[in-house]
Coordinates of C-alpha atoms in Angstrom, one line a residue:
M118 CA -26.6 40.4 -71.5
K119 CA -26.1 42.0 -68.0
T120 CA -23.0 41.4 -65.9
I121 CA -22.7 41.0 -62.3
P122 CA -21.2 43.7 -60.7
K123 CA -17.6 43.4 -59.7
F124 CA -18.6 43.7 -55.8
C125 CA -21.2 41.0 -56.3
K126 CA -18.7 38.5 -57.3
Q127 CA -16.3 39.4 -54.5
L128 CA -19.6 38.6 -52.1
Y129 CA -20.4 35.7 -53.8
L130 CA -16.8 34.2 -53.3
A131 CA -16.6 35.5 -49.8
L132 CA -20.1 33.7 -49.1
G133 CA -18.7 30.4 -50.9
I134 CA -15.6 30.5 -48.9
L135 CA -17.1 31.2 -45.5
L136 CA -19.5 27.9 -46.4
L137 CA -16.8 25.9 -47.0
L138 CA -15.3 26.5 -44.0
F139 CA -18.2 26.0 -41.9
N140 CA -18.9 22.6 -43.7
I141 CA -15.0 21.6 -42.8
G142 CA -15.6 22.7 -39.2
Y143 CA -18.6 20.7 -39.0
L144 CA -17.1 17.9 -40.3
N145 CA -14.1 17.9 -38.0
K146 CA -16.4 18.6 -35.2
A147 CA -18.5 15.3 -35.9
D148 CA -15.5 13.8 -35.8
A149 CA -13.8 15.2 -33.0
D150 CA -16.9 15.3 -30.8
P151 CA -19.1 12.3 -29.9
V152 CA -22.6 12.5 -29.4
Y153 CA -22.4 9.2 -27.4
T154 CA -20.9 8.9 -23.9
V155 CA -18.3 6.1 -23.4
S156 CA -18.3 4.7 -19.7
I157 CA -16.7 1.8 -17.8
N158 CA -18.9 0.0 -15.4
N159 CA -21.4 2.7 -15.5
S160 CA -19.1 5.1 -13.5
S161 CA -15.8 6.3 -15.0
T162 CA -16.3 8.2 -18.4
V163 CA -13.6 7.7 -21.0
N164 CA -12.8 11.0 -22.5
N165 CA -11.7 12.0 -25.9
T166 CA -13.5 9.5 -28.0
V167 CA -14.2 10.0 -31.2
L168 CA -17.2 9.1 -33.7
I169 CA -16.6 7.8 -37.3
G170 CA -19.0 6.5 -39.5
N171 CA -21.5 6.2 -36.3
V172 CA -18.7 4.0 -34.6
N173 CA -17.4 4.6 -31.3
Y174 CA -13.3 4.7 -31.0
I175 CA -11.9 4.8 -27.6
P176 CA -8.0 6.0 -26.9
L177 CA -6.6 2.7 -26.5
K178 CA -4.4 3.2 -23.7
T179 CA -7.1 4.8 -21.5
G180 CA -9.8 2.4 -22.3
F181 CA -7.6 -0.6 -21.4
E182 CA -6.1 1.0 -18.3
Q183 CA -9.6 1.9 -17.0
L184 CA -10.3 -2.2 -17.5
G185 CA -7.3 -3.0 -15.1
Y186 CA -4.5 -3.3 -17.7
H187 CA -1.0 -1.8 -17.7
V188 CA -0.3 -0.4 -21.4
E189 CA 3.3 0.5 -22.7
W190 CA 4.6 1.3 -26.0
S191 CA 7.9 -0.2 -27.3
Q192 CA 9.5 2.1 -29.8
A193 CA 11.7 -1.1 -30.7
D194 CA 8.9 -3.1 -32.7
R195 CA 6.7 -0.2 -32.5
S196 CA 4.0 -2.0 -30.6
L197 CA 1.8 -1.5 -27.7
Y198 CA 2.1 -4.1 -25.1
I199 CA -1.3 -4.4 -22.9
I200 CA -0.8 -6.5 -20.0
S201 CA -2.7 -8.2 -17.1
P202 CA -2.5 -10.9 -14.6
D203 CA -5.0 -13.1 -17.3
K204 CA -4.3 -11.8 -20.5
S205 CA -1.4 -10.5 -22.3
I206 CA -1.8 -8.6 -26.1
V207 CA 0.5 -7.2 -28.3
V208 CA -0.7 -4.6 -31.2
N209 CA 1.7 -3.8 -33.9
N210 CA 1.0 -0.5 -35.0
V211 CA 2.7 -0.9 -38.3
T212 CA 1.1 -4.3 -39.4
K213 CA -2.3 -3.8 -37.3
Q214 CA -1.4 -7.8 -36.2
I215 CA -2.5 -8.5 -32.8
K216 CA -0.8 -11.1 -30.5
M217 CA -2.8 -12.3 -27.5
D218 CA -1.5 -14.8 -25.2
G219 CA 1.1 -15.7 -27.7
K220 CA -1.4 -16.4 -30.5
L221 CA -1.1 -14.3 -34.0
Y222 CA -4.2 -13.0 -35.4
S223 CA -4.6 -11.3 -39.1
A224 CA -4.3 -7.8 -39.6
L225 CA -7.2 -5.6 -38.3
K226 CA -9.2 -3.6 -40.8
K227 CA -11.3 -0.8 -39.0
E228 CA -11.1 -2.0 -35.2
I229 CA -7.9 0.3 -34.7
L230 CA -6.5 3.2 -36.1
N231 CA -4.1 6.0 -35.4
K232 CA -5.3 9.5 -35.5
N233 CA -2.8 12.9 -34.6
G234 CA -0.6 10.3 -32.6
T235 CA -3.1 8.8 -30.8
T236 CA -3.9 4.6 -31.4
Y237 CA -7.7 4.4 -31.3
I238 CA -9.8 0.8 -30.7
T239 CA -13.6 0.7 -31.4
A240 CA -15.7 0.2 -28.1
R241 CA -17.1 -3.0 -29.3
Y242 CA -13.7 -4.5 -30.3
L243 CA -12.3 -3.3 -26.7
S244 CA -15.3 -5.3 -24.9
Q245 CA -14.3 -7.9 -27.1
L246 CA -10.5 -8.4 -26.2
T247 CA -11.2 -8.0 -22.5
D248 CA -13.9 -10.6 -22.2
S249 CA -16.4 -7.5 -21.4
Q250 CA -20.0 -7.0 -22.0
I251 CA -21.1 -3.7 -24.1
K252 CA -24.2 -2.1 -23.8
V253 CA -26.1 0.7 -25.7
N254 CA -28.9 2.6 -24.4
G255 CA -29.5 5.6 -26.6
K256 CA -26.1 8.0 -26.4
L257 CA -24.7 6.0 -23.6
V258 CA -22.6 3.2 -24.5
N259 CA -21.4 1.1 -21.4
I260 CA -18.6 -1.2 -21.1
S261 CA -18.9 -3.6 -17.8
N262 CA -16.9 -6.2 -16.3
T263 CA -17.4 -7.6 -13.1
N264 CA -14.1 -9.5 -13.0
I265 CA -11.8 -6.4 -13.3
P266 CA -8.7 -6.6 -10.8
I267 CA -7.9 -3.6 -8.8
F268 CA -5.1 -1.7 -10.7
G269 CA -2.8 1.0 -10.0
E270 CA 0.6 2.2 -11.2
N271 CA 3.0 5.1 -11.0
A272 CA 6.7 5.6 -12.4
D273 CA 8.2 2.8 -10.1
G274 CA 5.6 -0.2 -10.5
S275 CA 2.2 -1.5 -11.6
F276 CA 0.3 -3.7 -9.3
W277 CA -3.0 -5.6 -9.6
L278 CA -5.2 -7.1 -6.6
K279 CA -7.4 -9.9 -7.6
N280 CA -10.9 -10.9 -6.3
N281 CA -9.3 -14.1 -4.9
G282 CA -6.5 -11.8 -3.1
N283 CA -3.9 -12.5 -5.4
F284 CA -1.5 -9.8 -5.5
Y285 CA 0.6 -9.1 -8.7
S286 CA 3.4 -6.6 -9.9
L287 CA 4.7 -6.2 -13.3
K288 CA 8.2 -7.4 -14.1
S289 CA 9.4 -7.5 -17.7
K290 CA 6.0 -7.2 -19.5
T291 CA 5.0 -10.1 -17.2
P292 CA 3.0 -9.9 -14.0
K293 CA 4.5 -11.7 -11.3
L294 CA 2.5 -13.4 -8.1
I295 CA 4.3 -11.7 -5.0
G296 CA 1.7 -12.2 -2.4
K297 CA -2.0 -12.9 -0.9
V298 CA -4.0 -10.2 0.5
D299 CA -7.0 -10.5 2.8
L300 CA -10.3 -8.8 1.3
P301 CA -13.2 -6.9 2.9
S302 CA -16.4 -9.1 3.5
N303 CA -18.4 -6.7 1.6
N304 CA -19.2 -7.0 -2.1
A305 CA -16.9 -4.1 -3.5
K306 CA -18.5 -2.2 -6.1
Y307 CA -15.7 0.6 -6.8
S308 CA -12.3 0.6 -5.9
S309 CA -9.1 2.7 -6.0
M310 CA -5.4 2.0 -5.4
S311 CA -3.0 4.7 -4.5
I312 CA 0.8 3.9 -4.3
N313 CA 3.9 5.3 -2.1
S314 CA 7.0 4.3 -3.2
I315 CA 10.1 3.9 -0.9
K316 CA 13.0 3.9 -3.4
E317 CA 16.0 3.4 -1.4
K318 CA 14.6 0.4 0.2
K319 CA 12.9 -1.0 -2.7
S320 CA 9.9 -0.8 -0.9
F321 CA 6.3 0.5 -1.3
V322 CA 3.1 1.1 0.7
I323 CA -0.2 0.2 -1.3
T324 CA -3.6 1.9 -0.1
I325 CA -6.7 0.4 -1.8
K326 CA -9.9 2.0 -0.8
T327 CA -13.2 -0.3 -2.0
F328 CA -16.9 1.1 -1.9
S329 CA -20.0 -0.9 -1.7
G330 CA -23.7 -0.5 -0.8
E331 CA -26.0 2.3 -1.9
P332 CA -25.2 4.7 -2.2
L333 CA -21.5 3.6 -1.6
K334 CA -21.9 3.9 2.1
N335 CA -19.6 1.2 2.8
V336 CA -16.1 2.0 2.7
S337 CA -13.2 0.0 3.8
T338 CA -9.1 0.2 3.5
I339 CA -6.7 -2.5 2.5
K340 CA -3.4 -1.5 3.4
I341 CA -0.1 -3.2 2.1
F342 CA 3.6 -3.4 2.5
I343 CA 5.6 -4.6 0.0
K344 CA 9.5 -5.1 0.2
N345 CA 11.9 -6.4 -2.7
D346 CA 8.7 -7.6 -4.8
E347 CA 7.0 -9.5 -1.9
V348 CA 4.1 -8.9 0.1
I349 CA 5.4 -8.6 3.7
Y350 CA 2.3 -7.1 5.8
S351 CA -1.4 -6.3 5.2
M352 CA -4.2 -5.3 7.0
I353 CA -7.9 -4.2 6.6
N354 CA -9.8 -1.4 8.1
G355 CA -13.5 -1.3 7.9
S356 CA -13.5 2.3 7.1
E357 CA -12.0 4.9 5.2
E358 CA -8.3 5.8 6.0
N359 CA -7.5 9.4 7.2
L360 CA -5.0 10.4 4.8
E361 CA -3.3 12.8 7.9
T362 CA -3.2 9.8 10.0
S363 CA -1.5 7.6 7.3
K364 CA 1.8 8.2 9.0
N365 CA 3.4 9.0 12.1
G366 CA 6.7 10.5 12.0
A367 CA 8.8 8.4 10.0
N368 CA 6.5 5.2 10.7
W369 CA 3.6 4.1 8.6
V370 CA 0.2 3.5 10.3
F371 CA -1.5 0.3 9.8
N372 CA -4.9 0.0 11.6
N373 CA -7.3 -2.8 11.5
G374 CA -9.6 -1.5 14.0
H375 CA -8.3 -3.5 16.6
L376 CA -4.7 -3.3 16.4
V377 CA -2.6 -0.5 15.4
N378 CA 1.1 -1.4 14.1
L379 CA 3.7 1.4 13.1
I380 CA 6.0 0.2 10.5
N381 CA 9.3 1.9 9.4
D382 CA 10.2 2.1 5.8
N383 CA 12.2 -1.3 6.0
G384 CA 9.0 -2.7 7.0
D385 CA 9.9 -3.8 10.5
I386 CA 6.7 -3.4 13.2
V387 CA 8.3 -0.7 15.3
K388 CA 5.6 -0.6 17.6
N389 CA 1.9 -1.9 18.0
Y390 CA -0.9 -1.2 20.4
D391 CA -3.6 -3.4 21.0
L392 CA -6.6 -1.1 21.8
T393 CA -9.0 -3.8 23.0
K394 CA -6.6 -4.2 25.4
I395 CA -5.4 -0.7 26.1
I396 CA -9.2 0.7 26.2
E397 CA -12.0 -2.2 25.5
D398 CA -13.3 -4.2 22.9
D399 CA -14.4 -2.3 20.3
F400 CA -13.8 -1.2 16.6
F401 CA -11.4 2.3 16.9
S402 CA -10.7 4.5 13.9
I403 CA -7.7 7.0 14.5
D404 CA -8.6 10.9 14.8
G405 CA -5.2 12.1 14.7
F406 CA -1.9 12.2 16.8
I407 CA 0.0 14.6 18.9
G408 CA 3.5 14.6 17.5
E409 CA 4.9 10.7 18.1
E410 CA 3.8 11.2 22.1
F411 CA -0.3 10.6 21.9
M412 CA -2.4 9.1 19.7
L413 CA -6.2 10.0 19.4
V414 CA -8.9 7.0 18.6
R415 CA -12.5 7.3 18.5
S416 CA -14.5 4.4 19.3
E417 CA -17.4 3.0 16.8
T418 CA -19.9 2.0 19.3
K419 CA -20.2 4.8 22.0
K420 CA -18.2 7.6 19.0
Q421 CA -16.2 8.6 22.2
L422 CA -12.7 10.5 21.8
W423 CA -9.8 8.6 23.8
A424 CA -6.1 9.5 24.0
I425 CA -3.4 6.7 24.3
N426 CA 0.1 7.8 25.8
M427 CA 2.1 6.1 22.9
K428 CA 5.2 5.5 25.5
T429 CA 3.3 4.0 28.4
N430 CA -0.2 2.8 26.7
K431 CA -2.1 4.5 29.3
S432 CA -5.4 6.1 27.9
V433 CA -7.9 8.3 29.0
R434 CA -11.3 9.4 27.7
L435 CA -11.1 13.0 26.9
Y436 CA -14.3 14.3 27.7
N437 CA -14.0 13.2 31.2
K438 CA -10.9 15.3 31.1
L439 CA -11.8 18.5 29.0
L440 CA -15.4 19.0 29.8
S441 CA -17.5 20.1 32.8
K442 CA -19.7 17.4 35.2
E443 CA -22.9 19.1 33.5
E444 CA -21.5 18.4 29.8
Q445 CA -20.2 15.1 30.7
A446 CA -24.0 14.1 32.0
S447 CA -25.4 15.8 28.8
I448 CA -23.3 13.2 26.7
E449 CA -23.9 10.4 28.8
G450 CA -27.6 11.1 28.7
N451 CA -28.1 11.2 25.0
T452 CA -28.4 7.6 23.9
D453 CA -29.8 8.2 20.9
I454 CA -27.5 6.7 18.1
G455 CA -29.2 7.9 15.5
D456 CA -28.7 11.3 16.6
I457 CA -26.3 13.4 14.3
H458 CA -24.5 14.5 17.7
Y459 CA -24.4 11.0 19.5
G460 CA -21.3 10.5 21.2
D461 CA -18.9 13.3 22.6
N462 CA -18.7 15.4 19.8
L463 CA -15.2 16.1 20.8
H464 CA -12.6 16.7 18.0
F465 CA -8.5 18.1 18.3
K466 CA -8.1 20.6 15.7
S467 CA -4.6 21.8 16.2
R468 CA -1.7 22.6 18.0
S469 CA 0.1 25.6 18.2
G470 CA 3.3 25.5 20.2
D471 CA 2.5 24.1 23.4
T472 CA -1.4 24.7 23.1
L473 CA -3.7 22.0 21.9
N474 CA -6.9 23.2 20.6
F475 CA -10.3 20.9 20.7
N476 CA -13.7 21.7 19.2
Y477 CA -16.7 20.7 20.9
F478 CA -20.7 21.0 19.9
S479 CA -22.6 21.7 23.1
Y480 CA -26.2 21.3 23.6
L481 CA -26.2 23.0 26.7
Q482 CA -24.7 26.2 25.6
G483 CA -27.3 26.7 23.2
A484 CA -26.4 24.1 20.6
K485 CA -23.0 25.6 19.3
D486 CA -19.6 25.0 18.7
M487 CA -16.8 25.7 21.6
N488 CA -13.2 26.0 21.4
I489 CA -11.2 24.2 24.1
E490 CA -7.8 25.0 24.6
V491 CA -5.2 22.7 26.7
K492 CA -1.7 23.1 27.9
L493 CA 0.4 20.1 26.6
S494 CA 1.9 20.0 30.1
E495 CA -1.7 19.8 31.4
F496 CA -2.8 17.1 28.9
R497 CA 0.4 15.1 30.2
N498 CA -0.8 15.1 33.3
F499 CA -3.9 13.4 32.5
F500 CA -2.1 10.1 32.2
S501 CA -0.5 10.2 35.6
N502 CA -3.6 9.1 37.6

């Protein structure tokens, strides 16, 4: 009987170990890397999902938050509290029992599991608990719900805006109705909420962007001032707010296209500007500020840049002050609103000391950008006439 050489035995043993390690790695990879993509409302993708026995598991906290729920952990009773204005769910991580709107349900089997310190829920059970619809198309799993409130939170608070305009904040694991907010007339398909906390005043400034149309070309901004857990002021702007113009000095800027209010951290309106009276009847976006002295606004219809002296309320159309007569005639002769250069193409770029820098796209100069500098003292003189 022939014996197997020692080096062959060692080779076979090494190959066996490699094969075992490969199989273990393959199984772990199959468990950790899902072959399905799970999304919410065909937009946001749920990360870190796992596939076990052809069942898709979603990180519970992530899944509920993307469907408009606040999720918090209670170490005292080792439970997850899942909260929205319409529903309260408590999942006990030890007994695996669930309590929904006060009603206790029997222990779950494989719908919820704990893995590597994370609690997971099946995609199907997530849709069931949130009254959502689930559809599987090939390798895409989509969970959709048209009644999801707009939800946002930071370390200081959690907030919801429902489709009927009711605005809620979270108090002691219970949403509290704190006011009513007007909504844009368009049917928002996607939304996002950002929160600015004013801790010393127990106040918040909430900014909500809503997107509609295809390809999501219509944007509206809802801005809300909250003080002592009450909505004291809100305003809708029919365009996207420029983050650089959301504040002017110490004051928050609320613009609805016609009226601009400057509101301090205490929630007081310190100054307001009725642009339809100061300039003309149109819709205006804010292009920028020059300190706390001048506000630059652009009309929606004519796409022309105006400057307003914020102390005197006087206004000037800037291309009449900064451009030559020939350039002014060229602007006024362009009546094609479909032209990407329709309007005055005049933009404030920066301030360097007492010098203001503007940019202008000129047809007369061979269709090129021009830089225009003007001294602040001269700019002030524009409003003296």
